[in-house]
Short mmCIF file of C-alpha atoms in Angstrom, two decimals:
data_model
loop_
_atom_site.label_atom_id
_atom_site.label_comp_id
_atom_site.label_asym_id
_atom_site.label_seq_id
_atom_site.Cartn_x
_atom_site.Cartn_y
_atom_site.Cartn_z
CA MET H 1 137.95 106.45 81.28
CA THR H 2 135.74 103.39 80.93
CA ALA H 3 132.61 102.90 83.00
CA VAL H 4 131.59 99.43 84.10
CA VAL H 5 127.88 98.77 84.41
CA ALA H 6 126.59 95.59 86.01
CA ALA H 7 123.06 94.38 85.52
CA VAL H 8 121.26 92.04 87.84
CA VAL H 9 118.21 90.23 86.57
CA PHE H 10 115.78 88.80 89.10
CA THR H 11 113.46 86.06 88.04
CA PRO H 12 110.46 85.17 90.19
CA ALA H 13 112.27 82.08 91.48
CA ALA H 14 115.36 84.11 92.36
CA ALA H 15 113.26 86.76 94.06
CA ALA H 16 111.43 84.14 96.12
CA SER H 17 114.67 82.60 97.31
CA ALA H 18 116.18 86.01 98.07
CA HIS H 19 113.51 86.75 100.70
CA THR H 20 112.60 84.04 103.15
CA THR H 21 109.56 84.70 105.28
CA GLU H 22 108.57 82.48 108.16
CA THR H 23 105.02 82.50 109.34
CA ALA H 24 103.35 80.84 112.26
CA PRO H 25 101.41 77.69 111.46
CA ARG H 26 97.86 78.50 110.50
CA ALA H 27 95.46 77.34 113.13
CA ALA H 28 91.70 77.52 113.13
CA GLU H 29 91.64 81.22 112.34
CA GLY H 30 88.57 83.39 112.70
CA VAL H 31 86.19 80.62 113.75
CA LEU H 32 85.12 81.87 117.17
CA ASN H 33 82.33 84.32 117.93
CA CYS H 34 83.76 86.76 120.47
CA ARG H 35 82.82 89.88 122.40
CA THR H 36 85.60 92.08 123.80
CA TRP H 37 85.69 94.94 126.30
CA VAL H 38 87.99 96.80 128.67
CA ASP H 39 87.44 97.91 132.25
CA GLY H 40 90.15 100.04 133.84
CA TYR H 41 93.39 98.09 133.58
CA LYS H 42 91.79 94.82 132.43
CA GLY H 43 90.79 93.58 128.98
CA PHE H 44 88.47 90.67 128.24
CA ALA H 45 87.52 88.36 125.37
CA ASP H 46 84.42 86.22 125.82
CA CYS H 47 84.21 83.63 123.02
CA THR H 48 81.93 80.83 121.85
CA ASN H 49 83.09 77.91 119.72
CA ASN H 50 80.47 77.15 117.08
CA THR H 51 82.67 74.67 115.18
CA GLN H 52 82.99 70.90 115.40
CA THR H 53 86.61 70.97 116.64
CA ALA H 54 88.39 72.28 119.75
CA VAL H 55 89.84 75.80 119.38
CA ALA H 56 92.19 77.70 121.71
CA PHE H 57 92.15 81.48 122.14
CA ARG H 58 93.44 84.23 124.41
CA ALA H 59 92.69 87.88 125.00
CA THR H 60 95.17 90.45 123.64
CA ILE H 61 95.17 93.79 125.43
CA VAL H 62 96.65 97.10 124.29
CA CYS H 63 97.92 99.01 127.32
CA GLY H 64 98.40 102.78 127.32
CA VAL H 65 101.99 103.90 128.10
CA TRP H 66 102.84 100.34 129.18
CA PRO H 67 103.78 97.09 127.40
CA ASP H 68 100.79 95.29 125.87
CA THR H 69 99.72 92.03 127.48
CA ASN H 70 97.85 88.79 126.80
CA GLY H 71 95.36 86.76 128.76
CA GLN H 72 95.60 83.06 129.48
CA TRP H 73 95.02 80.50 126.71
CA ILE H 74 91.58 78.91 126.92
CA THR H 75 90.63 75.78 124.94
CA LEU H 76 86.97 75.54 123.97
CA ASN H 77 85.41 72.28 122.83
CA PRO H 78 82.56 72.44 120.30
CA GLY H 79 79.67 74.48 121.69
CA GLN H 80 81.62 75.78 124.71
CA ARG H 81 81.99 79.38 125.82
CA GLY H 82 84.81 80.90 127.87
CA THR H 83 86.49 84.16 128.87
CA SER H 84 90.17 85.08 128.77
CA GLU H 85 91.37 88.22 130.53
CA GLY H 86 94.63 90.12 130.90
CA GLU H 87 95.67 93.05 133.03
CA CYS H 88 97.94 95.98 132.23
CA GLY H 89 100.64 96.33 134.87
CA GLY H 90 100.59 100.13 134.87
CA GLY H 91 100.45 103.10 132.56
CA THR H 92 97.09 104.60 131.66
CA GLY H 93 95.16 101.32 131.63
CA ALA H 94 93.67 99.08 128.96
CA GLY H 95 92.89 100.90 125.72
CA SER H 96 91.42 98.02 123.71
CA ALA H 97 91.00 94.26 123.70
CA ASN H 98 90.92 91.67 120.96
CA TRP H 99 91.52 87.91 120.74
CA GLN H 100 94.01 85.57 119.13
CA GLU H 101 93.10 82.06 118.02
CA GLY H 102 95.71 79.35 118.05
#
């Protein structure tokens, strides 16, 4: 009985083409100064834009025993401050809040 053994050699270029990863376009990431908090079923992100360009953000809320939710997108011009809020539709309420820049 003869055994057949096949060998596969991956080069870095072959490995890169074997796995395609798509990522979202990088926006102005991590440029806002924000404070977050939760109150019952609501989560809030209050942010200030200290850059020289407009930046959009929204609150992201983790809801207990319910699908997570997001607040509305807010665009802040340089020097502006604004608050985005979202509300959990049920479950045990808002567990934590954060923000997403975009």
